[in-house]
PDB file of C-alpha atoms in Angstrom:
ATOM      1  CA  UNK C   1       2.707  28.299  -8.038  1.00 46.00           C
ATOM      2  CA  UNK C   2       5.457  26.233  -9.667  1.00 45.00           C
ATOM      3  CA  UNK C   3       4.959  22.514  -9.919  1.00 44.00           C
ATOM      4  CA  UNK C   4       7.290  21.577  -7.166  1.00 46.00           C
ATOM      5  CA  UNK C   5       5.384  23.534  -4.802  1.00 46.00           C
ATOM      6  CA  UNK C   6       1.941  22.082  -5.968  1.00 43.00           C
ATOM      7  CA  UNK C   7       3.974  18.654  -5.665  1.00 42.00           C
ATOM      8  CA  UNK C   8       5.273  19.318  -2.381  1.00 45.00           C
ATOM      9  CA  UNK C   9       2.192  20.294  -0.926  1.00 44.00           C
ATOM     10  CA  UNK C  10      -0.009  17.583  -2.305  1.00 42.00           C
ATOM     11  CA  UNK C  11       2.960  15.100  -0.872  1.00 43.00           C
ATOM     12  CA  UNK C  12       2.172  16.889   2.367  1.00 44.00           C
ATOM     13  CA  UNK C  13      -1.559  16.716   2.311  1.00 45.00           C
ATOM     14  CA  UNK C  14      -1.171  12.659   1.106  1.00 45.00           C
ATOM     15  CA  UNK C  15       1.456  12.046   3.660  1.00 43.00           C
ATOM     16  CA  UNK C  16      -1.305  13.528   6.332  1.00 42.00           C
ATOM     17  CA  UNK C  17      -3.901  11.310   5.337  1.00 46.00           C
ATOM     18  CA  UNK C  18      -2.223   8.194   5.198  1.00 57.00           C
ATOM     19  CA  UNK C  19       0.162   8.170   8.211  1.00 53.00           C
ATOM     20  CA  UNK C  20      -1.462   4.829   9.666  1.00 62.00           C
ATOM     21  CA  UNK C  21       0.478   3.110   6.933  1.00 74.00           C
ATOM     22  CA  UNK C  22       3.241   3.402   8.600  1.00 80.00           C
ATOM     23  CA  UNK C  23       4.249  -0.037   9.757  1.00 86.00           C
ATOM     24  CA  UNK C  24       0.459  -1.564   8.946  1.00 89.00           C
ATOM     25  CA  UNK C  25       0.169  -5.204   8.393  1.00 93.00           C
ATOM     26  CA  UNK C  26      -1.774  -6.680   6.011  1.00 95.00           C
ATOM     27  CA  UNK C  27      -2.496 -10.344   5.020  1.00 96.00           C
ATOM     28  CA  UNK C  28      -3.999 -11.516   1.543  1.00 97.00           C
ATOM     29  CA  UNK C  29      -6.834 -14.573   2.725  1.00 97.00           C
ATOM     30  CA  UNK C  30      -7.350 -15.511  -0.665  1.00 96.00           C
ATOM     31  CA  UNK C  31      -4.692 -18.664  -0.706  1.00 97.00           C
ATOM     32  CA  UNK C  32      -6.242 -19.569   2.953  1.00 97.00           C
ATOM     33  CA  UNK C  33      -6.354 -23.575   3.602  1.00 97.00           C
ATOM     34  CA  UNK C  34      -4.389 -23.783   0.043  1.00 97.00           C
ATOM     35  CA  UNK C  35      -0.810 -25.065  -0.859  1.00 97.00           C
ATOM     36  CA  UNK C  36      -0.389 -21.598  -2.665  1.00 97.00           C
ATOM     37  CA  UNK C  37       0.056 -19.496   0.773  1.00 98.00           C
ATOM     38  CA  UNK C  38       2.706 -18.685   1.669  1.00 98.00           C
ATOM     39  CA  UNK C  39       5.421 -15.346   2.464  1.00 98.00           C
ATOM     40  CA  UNK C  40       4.288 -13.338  -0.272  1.00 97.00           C
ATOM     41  CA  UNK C  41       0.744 -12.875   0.949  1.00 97.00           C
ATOM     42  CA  UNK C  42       1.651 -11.245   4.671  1.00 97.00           C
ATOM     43  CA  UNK C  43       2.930  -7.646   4.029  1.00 96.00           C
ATOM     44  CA  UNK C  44       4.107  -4.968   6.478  1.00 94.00           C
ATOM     45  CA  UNK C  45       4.497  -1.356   4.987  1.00 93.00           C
ATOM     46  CA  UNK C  46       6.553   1.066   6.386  1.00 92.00           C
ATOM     47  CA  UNK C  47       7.412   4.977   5.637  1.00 90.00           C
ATOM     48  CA  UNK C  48      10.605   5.920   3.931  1.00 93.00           C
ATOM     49  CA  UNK C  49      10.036   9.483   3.598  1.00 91.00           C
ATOM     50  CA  UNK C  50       7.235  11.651   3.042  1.00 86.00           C
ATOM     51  CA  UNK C  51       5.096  10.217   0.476  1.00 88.00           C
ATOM     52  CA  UNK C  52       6.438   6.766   0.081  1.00 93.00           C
ATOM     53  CA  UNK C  53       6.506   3.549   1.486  1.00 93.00           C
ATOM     54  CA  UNK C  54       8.153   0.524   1.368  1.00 96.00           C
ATOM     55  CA  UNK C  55       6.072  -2.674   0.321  1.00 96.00           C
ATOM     56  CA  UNK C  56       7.971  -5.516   2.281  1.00 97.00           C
ATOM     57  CA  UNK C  57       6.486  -9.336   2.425  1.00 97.00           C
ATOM     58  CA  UNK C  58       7.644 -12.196   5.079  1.00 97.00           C
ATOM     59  CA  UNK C  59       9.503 -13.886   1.385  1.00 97.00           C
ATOM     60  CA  UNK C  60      11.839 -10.583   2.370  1.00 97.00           C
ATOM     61  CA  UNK C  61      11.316  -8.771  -1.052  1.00 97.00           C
ATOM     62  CA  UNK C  62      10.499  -5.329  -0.976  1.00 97.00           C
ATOM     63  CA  UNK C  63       9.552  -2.210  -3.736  1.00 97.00           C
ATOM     64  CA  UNK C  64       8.460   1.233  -2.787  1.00 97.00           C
ATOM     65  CA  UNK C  65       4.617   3.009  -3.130  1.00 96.00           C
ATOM     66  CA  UNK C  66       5.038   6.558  -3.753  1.00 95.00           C
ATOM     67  CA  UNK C  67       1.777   8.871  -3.611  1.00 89.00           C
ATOM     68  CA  UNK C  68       0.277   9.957  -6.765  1.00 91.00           C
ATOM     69  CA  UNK C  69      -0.848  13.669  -7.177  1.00 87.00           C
ATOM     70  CA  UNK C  70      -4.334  13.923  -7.139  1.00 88.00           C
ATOM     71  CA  UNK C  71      -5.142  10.210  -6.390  1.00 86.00           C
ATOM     72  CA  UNK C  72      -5.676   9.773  -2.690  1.00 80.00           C
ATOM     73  CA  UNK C  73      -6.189   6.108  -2.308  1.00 88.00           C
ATOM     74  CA  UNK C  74      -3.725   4.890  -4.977  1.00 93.00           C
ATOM     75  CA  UNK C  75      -0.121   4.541  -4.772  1.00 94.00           C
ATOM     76  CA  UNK C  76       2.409   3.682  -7.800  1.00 97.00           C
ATOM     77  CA  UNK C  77       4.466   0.672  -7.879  1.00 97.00           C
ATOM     78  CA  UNK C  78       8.061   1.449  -8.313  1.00 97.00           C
ATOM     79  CA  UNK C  79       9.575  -0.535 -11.020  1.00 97.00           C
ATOM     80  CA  UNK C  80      11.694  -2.498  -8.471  1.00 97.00           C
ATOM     81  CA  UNK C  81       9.061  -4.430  -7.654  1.00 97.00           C
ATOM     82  CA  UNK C  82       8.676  -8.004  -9.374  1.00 97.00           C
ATOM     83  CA  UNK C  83       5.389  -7.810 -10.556  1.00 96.00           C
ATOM     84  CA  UNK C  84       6.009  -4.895 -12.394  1.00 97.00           C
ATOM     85  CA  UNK C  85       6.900  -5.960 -15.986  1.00 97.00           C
ATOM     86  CA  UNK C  86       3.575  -7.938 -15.809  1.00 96.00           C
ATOM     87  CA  UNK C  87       1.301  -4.544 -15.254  1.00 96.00           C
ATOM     88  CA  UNK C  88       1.540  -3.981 -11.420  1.00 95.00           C
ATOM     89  CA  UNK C  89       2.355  -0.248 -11.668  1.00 97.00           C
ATOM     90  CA  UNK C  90      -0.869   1.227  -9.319  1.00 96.00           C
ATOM     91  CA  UNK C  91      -1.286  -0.122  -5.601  1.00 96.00           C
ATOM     92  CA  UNK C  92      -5.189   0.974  -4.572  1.00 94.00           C
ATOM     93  CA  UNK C  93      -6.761   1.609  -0.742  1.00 91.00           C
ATOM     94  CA  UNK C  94     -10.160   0.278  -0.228  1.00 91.00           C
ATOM     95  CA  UNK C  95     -12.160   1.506   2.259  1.00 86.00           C
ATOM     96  CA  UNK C  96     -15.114   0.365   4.317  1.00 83.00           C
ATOM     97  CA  UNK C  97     -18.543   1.562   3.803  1.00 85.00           C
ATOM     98  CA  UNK C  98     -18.231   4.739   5.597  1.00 81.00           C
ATOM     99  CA  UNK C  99     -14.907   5.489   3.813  1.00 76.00           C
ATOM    100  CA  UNK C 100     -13.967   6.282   7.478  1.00 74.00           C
ATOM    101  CA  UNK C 101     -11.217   3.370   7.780  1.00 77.00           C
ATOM    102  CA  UNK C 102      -8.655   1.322   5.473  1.00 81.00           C
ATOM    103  CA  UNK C 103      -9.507  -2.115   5.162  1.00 88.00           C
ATOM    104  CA  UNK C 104      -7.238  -4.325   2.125  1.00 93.00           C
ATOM    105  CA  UNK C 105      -4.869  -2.550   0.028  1.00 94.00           C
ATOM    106  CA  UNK C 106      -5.114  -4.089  -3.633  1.00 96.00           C
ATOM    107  CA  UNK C 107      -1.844  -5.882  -4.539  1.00 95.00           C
ATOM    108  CA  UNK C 108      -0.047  -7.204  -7.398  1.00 94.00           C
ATOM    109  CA  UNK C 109      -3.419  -9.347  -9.733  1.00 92.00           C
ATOM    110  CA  UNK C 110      -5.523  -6.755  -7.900  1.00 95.00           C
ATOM    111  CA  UNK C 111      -5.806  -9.416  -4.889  1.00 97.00           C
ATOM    112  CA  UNK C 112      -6.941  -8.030  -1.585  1.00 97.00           C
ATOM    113  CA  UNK C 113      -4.585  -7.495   1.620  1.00 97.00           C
ATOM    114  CA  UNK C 114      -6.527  -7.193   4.689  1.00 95.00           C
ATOM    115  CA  UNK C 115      -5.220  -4.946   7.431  1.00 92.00           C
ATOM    116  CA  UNK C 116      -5.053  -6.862  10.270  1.00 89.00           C
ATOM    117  CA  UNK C 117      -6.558  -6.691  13.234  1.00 69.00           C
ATOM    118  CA  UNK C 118      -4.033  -4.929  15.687  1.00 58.00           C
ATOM    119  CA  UNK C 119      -2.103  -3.639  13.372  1.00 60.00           C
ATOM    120  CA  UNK C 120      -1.396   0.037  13.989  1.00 54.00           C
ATOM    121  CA  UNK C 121      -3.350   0.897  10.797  1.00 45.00           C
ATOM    122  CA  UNK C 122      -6.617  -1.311  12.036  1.00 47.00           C
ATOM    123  CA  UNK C 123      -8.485   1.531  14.172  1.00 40.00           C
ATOM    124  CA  UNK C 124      -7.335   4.328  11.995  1.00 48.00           C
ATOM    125  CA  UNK C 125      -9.822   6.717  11.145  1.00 43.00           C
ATOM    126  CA  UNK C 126      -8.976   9.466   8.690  1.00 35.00           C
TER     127      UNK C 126
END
């Protein structure tokens, strides 16, 4: 197989197990009751195209997540992103117990993002 076929495929396969991203909404809590919250830490992703997803906070900036082959539950930061320069190149999924459900996606400083309750993504089971 050439490598654009393995590519294409495992873009496929990713794009399968992750279509509850598509317009999720998450929320970091760690700035709760703080001066420091504020746009930045309530995020909606959305689906550009197979494999990637756009990163967009309520501060209206934006970057894309593409899929990385062979890593299922981590996403690279595209270099558009702010954060990047400063080392946030890998966004990761973290599951619950039962690795059955999504709960946080890890940010830029490796802070948490909750999926909200009723977000599309909240009762997703894989």
């Amino acid at each position: 197989y050439s490598f654009c076929t393995l590519l294409s495929c495992f873009l496929r396969n990713m794009s399968s197990l992750l279509p509850f991203l598509d317009g999720a909404e998450f929320e970091c809590h760690l700035y709760d009751g703080t001066e420091n919250k504020n746009d930045w830490h309530y995020v909606t992703l959305e689906e550009e195209q197979r494999g990637v997803w756009r990163w967009t906070n309520r501060a209206g900036y934006s970057w894309r997540l593409r899929a990385i082959e062979g890593k299922t539950d981590v996403l690279s930061v595209d270099e558009e992103c702010p954060y990047f320069t400063s080392g946030h190149v890998e966004a990761t999924l973290v599951r619950t117990e039962d690795e059955q459900h999504v709960q946080a996606i890890l940010g830029p400083w490796g802070e948490a993002y909750d999926i909200l309750r009723g977000s599309v993504a909240a009762a997703a089971k894989l």
